[in-house]
Amino acid sequence: MAENHHEHEHHHHHVEMPTKSKYEEALAKYNLDITDEEVKAAVKQIITEKVHENDTSEVKRFLMGSVELTTLKTTDSDESVLAFTERVNQFENEYPDLPHVATICVYPRFAKVVSETLSGTD
């Protein structure tokens, strides 16, 4: 008769720990236990140390060319998007030495209005 070896086996149940999302993993790298006062002090220090060196036309031109101008209001219409796009055109005409914004972001249904209205070479 065969011996029953099963009565001495130990069953280990492996409990899966919930995995962190990529966002939780990213945030875990930083100390988030900070006060408003600490944030204000850090911002003041950054402004004191960095504003002067970044107050150049080169930096401002770079920033202007990095702007994504967006209108995603529930009240947007062909007319409001047309006016929005015309303001971008006007800016480019009034400040030809500055780069234009990087992109204009609108709801897909207004893309045709923008493409037919936006002036500029790029």
Coordinates of C-alpha atoms in Angstrom, one line a residue:
M1 CA 0.0 0.0 0.0
A2 CA 1.4 3.4 -1.0
E3 CA 2.2 5.8 1.8
N4 CA 0.3 9.1 1.7
H5 CA 3.0 11.8 1.6
H6 CA 0.6 14.6 1.2
E7 CA -0.2 15.0 4.8
H8 CA 3.3 16.4 5.5
E9 CA 3.5 18.8 2.6
H10 CA 3.3 22.5 3.4
H11 CA 1.4 24.7 1.1
H12 CA 2.7 28.2 0.8
H13 CA 0.3 30.7 -0.6
H14 CA 2.2 33.5 -2.3
V15 CA 0.3 36.8 -1.9
E16 CA 0.9 39.2 -4.7
M17 CA 1.6 42.8 -3.5
P18 CA -0.2 45.3 -5.7
T19 CA 2.2 46.7 -8.2
K20 CA 2.6 50.5 -8.3
S21 CA 1.6 52.4 -11.3
K22 CA 4.3 54.2 -13.3
Y23 CA 3.0 57.4 -11.7
E24 CA 3.3 56.1 -8.2
E25 CA 6.8 54.9 -8.9
A26 CA 7.8 58.3 -10.3
L27 CA 6.3 60.2 -7.3
A28 CA 7.9 57.8 -4.9
K29 CA 11.3 59.2 -5.9
Y30 CA 10.4 62.6 -4.3
N31 CA 9.7 63.8 -0.9
L32 CA 6.0 64.9 -1.1
D33 CA 5.7 65.6 2.7
I34 CA 6.4 69.3 2.4
T35 CA 4.6 72.4 3.6
D36 CA 3.4 75.4 1.6
E37 CA 6.0 77.4 3.4
E38 CA 8.8 75.1 2.2
V39 CA 7.4 75.4 -1.4
K40 CA 7.3 79.2 -1.1
A41 CA 10.9 79.3 0.1
A42 CA 12.1 77.0 -2.7
V43 CA 10.3 79.1 -5.3
K44 CA 11.7 82.3 -3.9
Q45 CA 15.2 80.8 -4.1
I46 CA 14.8 79.6 -7.7
I47 CA 13.5 83.1 -8.7
T48 CA 16.4 84.8 -6.9
E49 CA 19.0 82.6 -8.5
K50 CA 17.6 81.9 -11.9
V51 CA 15.4 84.8 -13.2
H52 CA 18.3 87.1 -14.1
E53 CA 20.2 84.5 -16.1
N54 CA 17.0 83.5 -18.0
D55 CA 15.8 87.1 -18.6
T56 CA 17.2 87.0 -22.2
S57 CA 15.5 87.4 -25.6
E58 CA 16.9 84.0 -26.5
V59 CA 15.1 82.3 -23.6
K60 CA 11.9 84.3 -24.3
R61 CA 12.0 83.4 -28.0
F62 CA 12.4 79.7 -27.1
L63 CA 9.5 79.9 -24.6
M64 CA 7.2 81.6 -27.1
G65 CA 8.0 78.9 -29.7
S66 CA 7.1 76.3 -27.1
V67 CA 3.6 77.5 -26.3
E68 CA 0.6 75.3 -27.1
L69 CA -2.3 77.7 -27.4
T70 CA -5.5 75.8 -26.5
T71 CA -9.2 76.4 -26.6
L72 CA -11.2 73.4 -25.4
K73 CA -14.4 75.1 -24.1
T74 CA -17.8 73.5 -24.3
T75 CA -19.0 76.8 -25.7
D76 CA -16.5 76.8 -28.6
S77 CA -18.1 77.4 -32.0
D78 CA -16.8 78.0 -35.5
E79 CA -17.0 81.7 -34.8
S80 CA -15.1 81.6 -31.5
V81 CA -12.4 79.4 -33.0
L82 CA -12.1 81.6 -36.0
A83 CA -11.6 84.7 -33.7
F84 CA -9.1 82.7 -31.6
T85 CA -7.1 81.8 -34.7
E86 CA -7.3 85.4 -36.0
R87 CA -5.7 86.6 -32.8
V88 CA -2.8 84.3 -33.4
N89 CA -2.5 85.7 -37.0
Q90 CA -2.6 89.2 -35.6
F91 CA 0.2 88.5 -33.1
E92 CA 2.4 87.1 -35.9
N93 CA 1.8 90.3 -38.0
E94 CA 2.4 92.6 -35.1
Y95 CA 5.5 90.8 -33.8
P96 CA 7.2 89.4 -36.9
D97 CA 10.5 89.1 -35.0
L98 CA 9.1 86.7 -32.5
P99 CA 8.5 83.0 -33.2
H100 CA 4.9 82.0 -33.4
V101 CA 3.3 79.6 -31.0
A102 CA 4.3 75.9 -31.4
T103 CA 0.7 74.7 -31.9
I104 CA -2.9 75.6 -31.7
C105 CA -5.1 73.0 -30.0
V106 CA -8.8 72.8 -30.7
Y107 CA -11.5 70.1 -30.8
P108 CA -11.2 68.0 -33.9
R109 CA -14.4 69.4 -35.4
F110 CA -12.8 72.8 -35.6
A111 CA -9.5 71.7 -37.3
K112 CA -10.9 72.7 -40.7
V113 CA -11.6 76.3 -39.4
V114 CA -8.1 76.6 -38.1
S115 CA -6.4 75.2 -41.3
E116 CA -8.4 77.5 -43.5
T117 CA -7.8 80.6 -41.2
L118 CA -4.2 80.2 -39.9
S119 CA -1.7 82.3 -41.8
G120 CA 2.0 82.0 -41.6
T121 CA 4.7 80.2 -43.5
D122 CA 5.3 77.3 -41.0

